[in-house]
Amino acid sequence: MLDSITFQLVAIVMLGIVSQWIAWRFKLPAIVIMSLVGLIVGPLLHLFNPEESFGELFNPIISLAVAIILFEGSLSLDIREIKGFRRSIFRISTVGSLITWITGSLAAHFLAGISLDVSFIIGGLFIVTGPTVIMPLLRQAKLKERPATILKWEGIVVDPFGALVALFAMEAVLWANKMITGTSLLMFFGASVLTAIIGIGAGYLLGRLLEHGYIPEFLKSPIVLVSVLLVFVLSDGIMHETGLLAVTAMGIVMANMHLTSFRDLLHFKENISVLMISSIFIMLTASLSNNTLMDILNWRMLIFVLAMLFIVRPLSIWLSTIGVGLTKQERTLIGWIAPRGIVALTVSGFFAGRLSEAGFQDADIITALTLALVFATVLAHGFSISWLARKLGLQATEETGVMIVGGSPFSAIFAEAIQSYNKPVLIIDRSWGALSQARQLGIKTEVGDILSEHTEYHVDLTPYEILIAATEEDSYNALICQRFVPELGRENIFQTPIHTGDPSDYSKSIGGKALFDQDNDIHTLNRYIDEGYMIRKTQLTEQYTLGDFLEDDSHKTIPLFAVDKDNNLVFLSNAKKRAFEPGTTIVSLTSPTRKMEKALEKASNVDIPTKD
């Protein structure tokens, strides 16, 4: 069964997704888990070798997957996102890349002992970072907006640029050694320009077809996917590796056309990209030979990798970002984070084969050197990015933030109660006046429509992993919840109970999980606030359980959320079905009469001393 190609293909996909789940469950870098799993099933246990099993299909599968990943990444490159730091991204992608190319080539020659010709090519290849490794790290680290955006743009833009630089370097080396003519070198530049035009033209044409209704909804995502693959294959047929440039240009053009169906396309491509990244990393690492792994342990390679980590990358960032307005902390973080990924691994195989055919003796070492840098950067940056961001004050938050949509008296005191446990809280509403009480209580507020593009690009939503829709419009709440399901997950999205109509009118797949009891909709809760209801915190003990709390004059107390001993929030969508350990605090909305009764009860139990 292990020899079956069908079984191996399914096993690879399954192992990739399981690796992603393990990384999510234990808060570990996903790239690290996928790489280790691939090494275990491949060169360590020899369960299967995808490169041998798939034969001639192996490289095309990898190439097509990389094309989809790059296109999906470039779809997120909206120019509006970088309004305040375009200079930083431009300088890092140009001047920084040039410095990395030169210093990386020198390090490969003098430290790894590779010939100057081959080092010149390797230096160009190692410019790339890439979305396959950057995007998972950014999701893990929760960086502040500016460093996160700069790293994302650099990774996606430089990926095809680095491959082209390495391709140019190889053509230049072959020309200098009189293995090709000057005409071939000119053809390289012509092919690069032509494929970029193909990508731009295809992206614009496809965007217009989508926007004007020439493609039905059910065919939009499939046609976009097929178009990406077609553009990649045609461009790569003109000149190897230029297909990456074409699909990146195609994605950037479509991202900046502001298509009405853009979000649906983006969600589809994100799902495909996760599947591709998971599978490709397993395939690449499982196909490695023991000899290649042994080559990595060469001391000269290790010195080269250390130089790339601690000298080449920081130097390129610090020099290229002089005078662009970045803080020392931001330059330090960006100067450390530069993990290499799938593109570097796949492209290195092409260059190794081409240079070996041309007679360069040390071409075989390119794959091992690339693998060493990929593993080292993935491990070093994967385990350090969150720690370093926290130390430099560039992490948006360590705590789970809560975003409440809908300003009201109840939302204000609800947010204040959450914030009292050091949780980031944001209230968004379309009305400035609706947020007045929240502002008075020191709650962070934003005026705007959560569903508008303006809010998306001007409000940093990174710290907020939980969303509560609490406007007075039931249908609007449901729409908000449905919009954020792909980003936050259904388990992190709540809405106040339906106020008008029958709750069964709303499908379980529409809207978020209902907070509180059905009778306590936002209108009722706001009325309670007007009547003087207030926040009460009750700690559970072994003697006083949740059941006791719920039975204790429940008609005057509304449980809102719980906070366990580790300061984790648990929203009470159905309090009666939950069990909490002693030490958990229940935060509730309590009537003023109940508060007074508790105070009188407490006072009656106090012995008042009398005078003799």
PDB file of C-alpha atoms in Angstrom, residues 174-351:
ATOM      1  CA  LEU A 174      27.466  31.597 -18.868  1.00  0.00           C
ATOM      2  CA  TRP A 175      28.026  34.604 -21.143  1.00  0.00           C
ATOM      3  CA  ALA A 176      31.239  35.582 -19.324  1.00  0.00           C
ATOM      4  CA  ASN A 177      32.508  32.028 -19.759  1.00  0.00           C
ATOM      5  CA  LYS A 178      31.560  32.226 -23.476  1.00  0.00           C
ATOM      6  CA  MET A 179      28.980  29.437 -23.121  1.00  0.00           C
ATOM      7  CA  ILE A 180      26.200  31.623 -24.548  1.00  0.00           C
ATOM      8  CA  THR A 181      26.114  34.701 -26.779  1.00  0.00           C
ATOM      9  CA  GLY A 182      25.169  38.225 -25.900  1.00  0.00           C
ATOM     10  CA  THR A 183      21.933  37.694 -27.792  1.00  0.00           C
ATOM     11  CA  SER A 184      20.832  35.133 -25.187  1.00  0.00           C
ATOM     12  CA  LEU A 185      21.452  37.681 -22.460  1.00  0.00           C
ATOM     13  CA  LEU A 186      19.284  40.244 -24.258  1.00  0.00           C
ATOM     14  CA  MET A 187      16.590  37.597 -24.721  1.00  0.00           C
ATOM     15  CA  PHE A 188      16.497  37.147 -20.946  1.00  0.00           C
ATOM     16  CA  PHE A 189      15.578  40.809 -20.409  1.00  0.00           C
ATOM     17  CA  GLY A 190      13.074  40.695 -23.237  1.00  0.00           C
ATOM     18  CA  ALA A 191      11.438  37.551 -21.837  1.00  0.00           C
ATOM     19  CA  SER A 192      11.189  39.110 -18.366  1.00  0.00           C
ATOM     20  CA  VAL A 193       9.451  42.221 -19.701  1.00  0.00           C
ATOM     21  CA  LEU A 194       7.162  40.152 -21.935  1.00  0.00           C
ATOM     22  CA  THR A 195       6.033  37.817 -19.141  1.00  0.00           C
ATOM     23  CA  ALA A 196       5.389  40.774 -16.820  1.00  0.00           C
ATOM     24  CA  ILE A 197       3.180  42.298 -19.534  1.00  0.00           C
ATOM     25  CA  ILE A 198       1.391  38.966 -19.947  1.00  0.00           C
ATOM     26  CA  GLY A 199       0.684  38.824 -16.201  1.00  0.00           C
ATOM     27  CA  ILE A 200      -0.530  42.442 -16.073  1.00  0.00           C
ATOM     28  CA  GLY A 201      -2.715  42.017 -19.145  1.00  0.00           C
ATOM     29  CA  ALA A 202      -4.206  38.729 -17.964  1.00  0.00           C
ATOM     30  CA  GLY A 203      -4.960  40.153 -14.523  1.00  0.00           C
ATOM     31  CA  TYR A 204      -6.658  43.245 -15.942  1.00  0.00           C
ATOM     32  CA  LEU A 205      -8.691  41.296 -18.514  1.00  0.00           C
ATOM     33  CA  LEU A 206      -9.804  38.692 -15.976  1.00  0.00           C
ATOM     34  CA  GLY A 207     -10.731  41.421 -13.494  1.00  0.00           C
ATOM     35  CA  ARG A 208     -12.901  43.187 -16.058  1.00  0.00           C
ATOM     36  CA  LEU A 209     -14.650  39.939 -16.988  1.00  0.00           C
ATOM     37  CA  LEU A 210     -15.379  39.231 -13.338  1.00  0.00           C
ATOM     38  CA  GLU A 211     -16.604  42.734 -12.606  1.00  0.00           C
ATOM     39  CA  HIS A 212     -18.953  43.028 -15.586  1.00  0.00           C
ATOM     40  CA  GLY A 213     -20.705  39.721 -14.990  1.00  0.00           C
ATOM     41  CA  TYR A 214     -19.322  37.771 -17.939  1.00  0.00           C
ATOM     42  CA  ILE A 215     -18.448  34.930 -15.574  1.00  0.00           C
ATOM     43  CA  PRO A 216     -21.150  33.416 -13.312  1.00  0.00           C
ATOM     44  CA  GLU A 217     -20.542  33.248  -9.578  1.00  0.00           C
ATOM     45  CA  PHE A 218     -20.122  29.471  -9.443  1.00  0.00           C
ATOM     46  CA  LEU A 219     -17.362  29.600 -12.087  1.00  0.00           C
ATOM     47  CA  LYS A 220     -15.402  32.618 -10.798  1.00  0.00           C
ATOM     48  CA  SER A 221     -12.979  30.805  -8.515  1.00  0.00           C
ATOM     49  CA  PRO A 222     -12.359  27.846 -10.901  1.00  0.00           C
ATOM     50  CA  ILE A 223     -11.744  30.180 -13.863  1.00  0.00           C
ATOM     51  CA  VAL A 224      -9.352  32.341 -11.851  1.00  0.00           C
ATOM     52  CA  LEU A 225      -7.450  29.241 -10.728  1.00  0.00           C
ATOM     53  CA  VAL A 226      -7.178  27.862 -14.261  1.00  0.00           C
ATOM     54  CA  SER A 227      -6.150  31.290 -15.588  1.00  0.00           C
ATOM     55  CA  VAL A 228      -3.327  31.523 -13.035  1.00  0.00           C
ATOM     56  CA  LEU A 229      -2.002  28.121 -14.043  1.00  0.00           C
ATOM     57  CA  LEU A 230      -2.280  28.978 -17.746  1.00  0.00           C
ATOM     58  CA  VAL A 231      -0.417  32.290 -17.338  1.00  0.00           C
ATOM     59  CA  PHE A 232       2.298  30.547 -15.341  1.00  0.00           C
ATOM     60  CA  VAL A 233       2.774  27.750 -17.886  1.00  0.00           C
ATOM     61  CA  LEU A 234       2.826  30.111 -20.889  1.00  0.00           C
ATOM     62  CA  SER A 235       5.276  32.502 -19.218  1.00  0.00           C
ATOM     63  CA  ASP A 236       7.502  29.709 -17.949  1.00  0.00           C
ATOM     64  CA  GLY A 237       7.533  28.294 -21.474  1.00  0.00           C
ATOM     65  CA  ILE A 238       9.006  31.572 -22.733  1.00  0.00           C
ATOM     66  CA  MET A 239      11.819  31.388 -20.163  1.00  0.00           C
ATOM     67  CA  HIS A 240      12.184  29.218 -17.077  1.00  0.00           C
ATOM     68  CA  GLU A 241      11.251  30.919 -13.750  1.00  0.00           C
ATOM     69  CA  THR A 242       9.650  33.980 -15.401  1.00  0.00           C
ATOM     70  CA  GLY A 243       6.257  32.422 -14.701  1.00  0.00           C
ATOM     71  CA  LEU A 244       6.663  33.467 -11.056  1.00  0.00           C
ATOM     72  CA  LEU A 245       6.967  37.088 -12.162  1.00  0.00           C
ATOM     73  CA  ALA A 246       3.865  36.796 -14.368  1.00  0.00           C
ATOM     74  CA  VAL A 247       1.529  35.377 -11.702  1.00  0.00           C
ATOM     75  CA  THR A 248       2.768  37.888  -9.109  1.00  0.00           C
ATOM     76  CA  ALA A 249       2.077  40.778 -11.491  1.00  0.00           C
ATOM     77  CA  MET A 250      -1.327  39.261 -12.273  1.00  0.00           C
ATOM     78  CA  GLY A 251      -2.259  39.069  -8.586  1.00  0.00           C
ATOM     79  CA  ILE A 252      -1.113  42.627  -7.784  1.00  0.00           C
ATOM     80  CA  VAL A 253      -3.153  44.044 -10.692  1.00  0.00           C
ATOM     81  CA  MET A 254      -6.308  42.234  -9.563  1.00  0.00           C
ATOM     82  CA  ALA A 255      -5.748  43.233  -5.939  1.00  0.00           C
ATOM     83  CA  ASN A 256      -5.741  46.918  -6.924  1.00  0.00           C
ATOM     84  CA  MET A 257      -8.804  46.772  -9.204  1.00  0.00           C
ATOM     85  CA  HIS A 258     -11.004  46.609  -6.053  1.00  0.00           C
ATOM     86  CA  LEU A 259     -13.309  43.966  -7.468  1.00  0.00           C
ATOM     87  CA  THR A 260     -16.686  43.475  -5.791  1.00  0.00           C
ATOM     88  CA  SER A 261     -16.158  39.692  -5.758  1.00  0.00           C
ATOM     89  CA  PHE A 262     -12.572  40.043  -4.590  1.00  0.00           C
ATOM     90  CA  ARG A 263     -13.159  38.817  -1.027  1.00  0.00           C
ATOM     91  CA  ASP A 264     -14.732  35.550  -2.158  1.00  0.00           C
ATOM     92  CA  LEU A 265     -11.779  34.935  -4.474  1.00  0.00           C
ATOM     93  CA  LEU A 266      -9.319  35.719  -1.699  1.00  0.00           C
ATOM     94  CA  HIS A 267     -10.924  33.275   0.732  1.00  0.00           C
ATOM     95  CA  PHE A 268     -10.899  30.529  -1.910  1.00  0.00           C
ATOM     96  CA  LYS A 269      -7.236  31.153  -2.722  1.00  0.00           C
ATOM     97  CA  GLU A 270      -6.312  31.214   0.993  1.00  0.00           C
ATOM     98  CA  ASN A 271      -7.805  27.753   1.461  1.00  0.00           C
ATOM     99  CA  ILE A 272      -5.994  26.433  -1.611  1.00  0.00           C
ATOM    100  CA  SER A 273      -2.751  28.075  -0.471  1.00  0.00           C
ATOM    101  CA  VAL A 274      -2.867  26.447   2.991  1.00  0.00           C
ATOM    102  CA  LEU A 275      -3.378  23.061   1.332  1.00  0.00           C
ATOM    103  CA  MET A 276      -0.527  23.666  -1.113  1.00  0.00           C
ATOM    104  CA  ILE A 277       1.957  24.933   1.465  1.00  0.00           C
ATOM    105  CA  SER A 278       1.231  22.004   3.771  1.00  0.00           C
ATOM    106  CA  SER A 279       1.641  19.422   1.032  1.00  0.00           C
ATOM    107  CA  ILE A 280       4.669  20.915  -0.738  1.00  0.00           C
ATOM    108  CA  PHE A 281       6.791  21.196   2.388  1.00  0.00           C
ATOM    109  CA  ILE A 282       6.123  17.542   3.168  1.00  0.00           C
ATOM    110  CA  MET A 283       6.984  16.550  -0.426  1.00  0.00           C
ATOM    111  CA  LEU A 284      10.240  18.500  -0.518  1.00  0.00           C
ATOM    112  CA  THR A 285      11.600  17.384   2.842  1.00  0.00           C
ATOM    113  CA  ALA A 286      10.479  13.759   2.407  1.00  0.00           C
ATOM    114  CA  SER A 287      12.371  13.614  -0.911  1.00  0.00           C
ATOM    115  CA  LEU A 288      15.737  14.572   0.562  1.00  0.00           C
ATOM    116  CA  SER A 289      18.544  12.039   0.533  1.00  0.00           C
ATOM    117  CA  ASN A 290      20.708  11.146   3.496  1.00  0.00           C
ATOM    118  CA  ASN A 291      23.760  12.403   1.572  1.00  0.00           C
ATOM    119  CA  THR A 292      22.182  15.829   1.201  1.00  0.00           C
ATOM    120  CA  LEU A 293      21.401  15.928   4.914  1.00  0.00           C
ATOM    121  CA  MET A 294      25.000  14.976   5.736  1.00  0.00           C
ATOM    122  CA  ASP A 295      26.302  17.743   3.466  1.00  0.00           C
ATOM    123  CA  ILE A 296      24.412  20.254   5.585  1.00  0.00           C
ATOM    124  CA  LEU A 297      26.585  19.403   8.585  1.00  0.00           C
ATOM    125  CA  ASN A 298      29.723  20.585   6.789  1.00  0.00           C
ATOM    126  CA  TRP A 299      31.368  23.206   9.017  1.00  0.00           C
ATOM    127  CA  ARG A 300      31.853  25.654   6.144  1.00  0.00           C
ATOM    128  CA  MET A 301      28.157  25.519   5.393  1.00  0.00           C
ATOM    129  CA  LEU A 302      27.307  26.209   9.006  1.00  0.00           C
ATOM    130  CA  ILE A 303      29.577  29.267   9.038  1.00  0.00           C
ATOM    131  CA  PHE A 304      27.945  30.519   5.830  1.00  0.00           C
ATOM    132  CA  VAL A 305      24.468  30.111   7.328  1.00  0.00           C
ATOM    133  CA  LEU A 306      25.492  31.992  10.476  1.00  0.00           C
ATOM    134  CA  ALA A 307      26.899  34.813   8.330  1.00  0.00           C
ATOM    135  CA  MET A 308      23.613  35.033   6.394  1.00  0.00           C
ATOM    136  CA  LEU A 309      21.650  35.179   9.644  1.00  0.00           C
ATOM    137  CA  PHE A 310      23.757  37.577  11.689  1.00  0.00           C
ATOM    138  CA  ILE A 311      25.649  39.689   9.135  1.00  0.00           C
ATOM    139  CA  VAL A 312      24.151  39.715   5.638  1.00  0.00           C
ATOM    140  CA  ARG A 313      20.468  40.214   6.500  1.00  0.00           C
ATOM    141  CA  PRO A 314      20.879  42.780   9.322  1.00  0.00           C
ATOM    142  CA  LEU A 315      23.431  44.734   7.270  1.00  0.00           C
ATOM    143  CA  SER A 316      21.176  44.922   4.213  1.00  0.00           C
ATOM    144  CA  ILE A 317      18.200  46.144   6.262  1.00  0.00           C
ATOM    145  CA  TRP A 318      20.073  48.693   8.366  1.00  0.00           C
ATOM    146  CA  LEU A 319      21.791  50.207   5.312  1.00  0.00           C
ATOM    147  CA  SER A 320      18.742  50.191   3.024  1.00  0.00           C
ATOM    148  CA  THR A 321      16.374  51.745   5.594  1.00  0.00           C
ATOM    149  CA  ILE A 322      18.493  54.770   6.508  1.00  0.00           C
ATOM    150  CA  GLY A 323      16.238  57.819   6.568  1.00  0.00           C
ATOM    151  CA  VAL A 324      12.912  56.087   5.837  1.00  0.00           C
ATOM    152  CA  GLY A 325      11.399  56.679   9.282  1.00  0.00           C
ATOM    153  CA  LEU A 326      11.595  53.198  10.776  1.00  0.00           C
ATOM    154  CA  THR A 327      12.468  52.933  14.468  1.00  0.00           C
ATOM    155  CA  LYS A 328      15.523  51.035  15.698  1.00  0.00           C
ATOM    156  CA  GLN A 329      13.234  48.356  17.084  1.00  0.00           C
ATOM    157  CA  GLU A 330      11.506  47.899  13.708  1.00  0.00           C
ATOM    158  CA  ARG A 331      14.818  47.766  11.832  1.00  0.00           C
ATOM    159  CA  THR A 332      16.137  45.218  14.321  1.00  0.00           C
ATOM    160  CA  LEU A 333      13.125  42.939  13.926  1.00  0.00           C
ATOM    161  CA  ILE A 334      12.968  43.210  10.131  1.00  0.00           C
ATOM    162  CA  GLY A 335      16.732  42.733   9.976  1.00  0.00           C
ATOM    163  CA  TRP A 336      16.411  39.428  11.799  1.00  0.00           C
ATOM    164  CA  ILE A 337      13.352  37.931  10.091  1.00  0.00           C
ATOM    165  CA  ALA A 338      14.108  36.540   6.611  1.00  0.00           C
ATOM    166  CA  PRO A 339      13.129  32.857   6.431  1.00  0.00           C
ATOM    167  CA  ARG A 340      13.641  31.090   3.104  1.00  0.00           C
ATOM    168  CA  GLY A 341      11.046  28.627   1.863  1.00  0.00           C
ATOM    169  CA  ILE A 342       9.599  26.719  -1.051  1.00  0.00           C
ATOM    170  CA  VAL A 343      10.703  29.029  -3.875  1.00  0.00           C
ATOM    171  CA  ALA A 344      14.357  28.890  -2.809  1.00  0.00           C
ATOM    172  CA  LEU A 345      14.239  25.091  -2.577  1.00  0.00           C
ATOM    173  CA  THR A 346      12.495  24.523  -5.899  1.00  0.00           C
ATOM    174  CA  VAL A 347      14.511  27.047  -7.900  1.00  0.00           C
ATOM    175  CA  SER A 348      17.819  25.792  -6.466  1.00  0.00           C
ATOM    176  CA  GLY A 349      17.242  22.397  -8.091  1.00  0.00           C
ATOM    177  CA  PHE A 350      16.879  24.032 -11.513  1.00  0.00           C
ATOM    178  CA  PHE A 351      20.108  26.027 -11.130  1.00  0.00           C
TER     179      PHE A 351
END
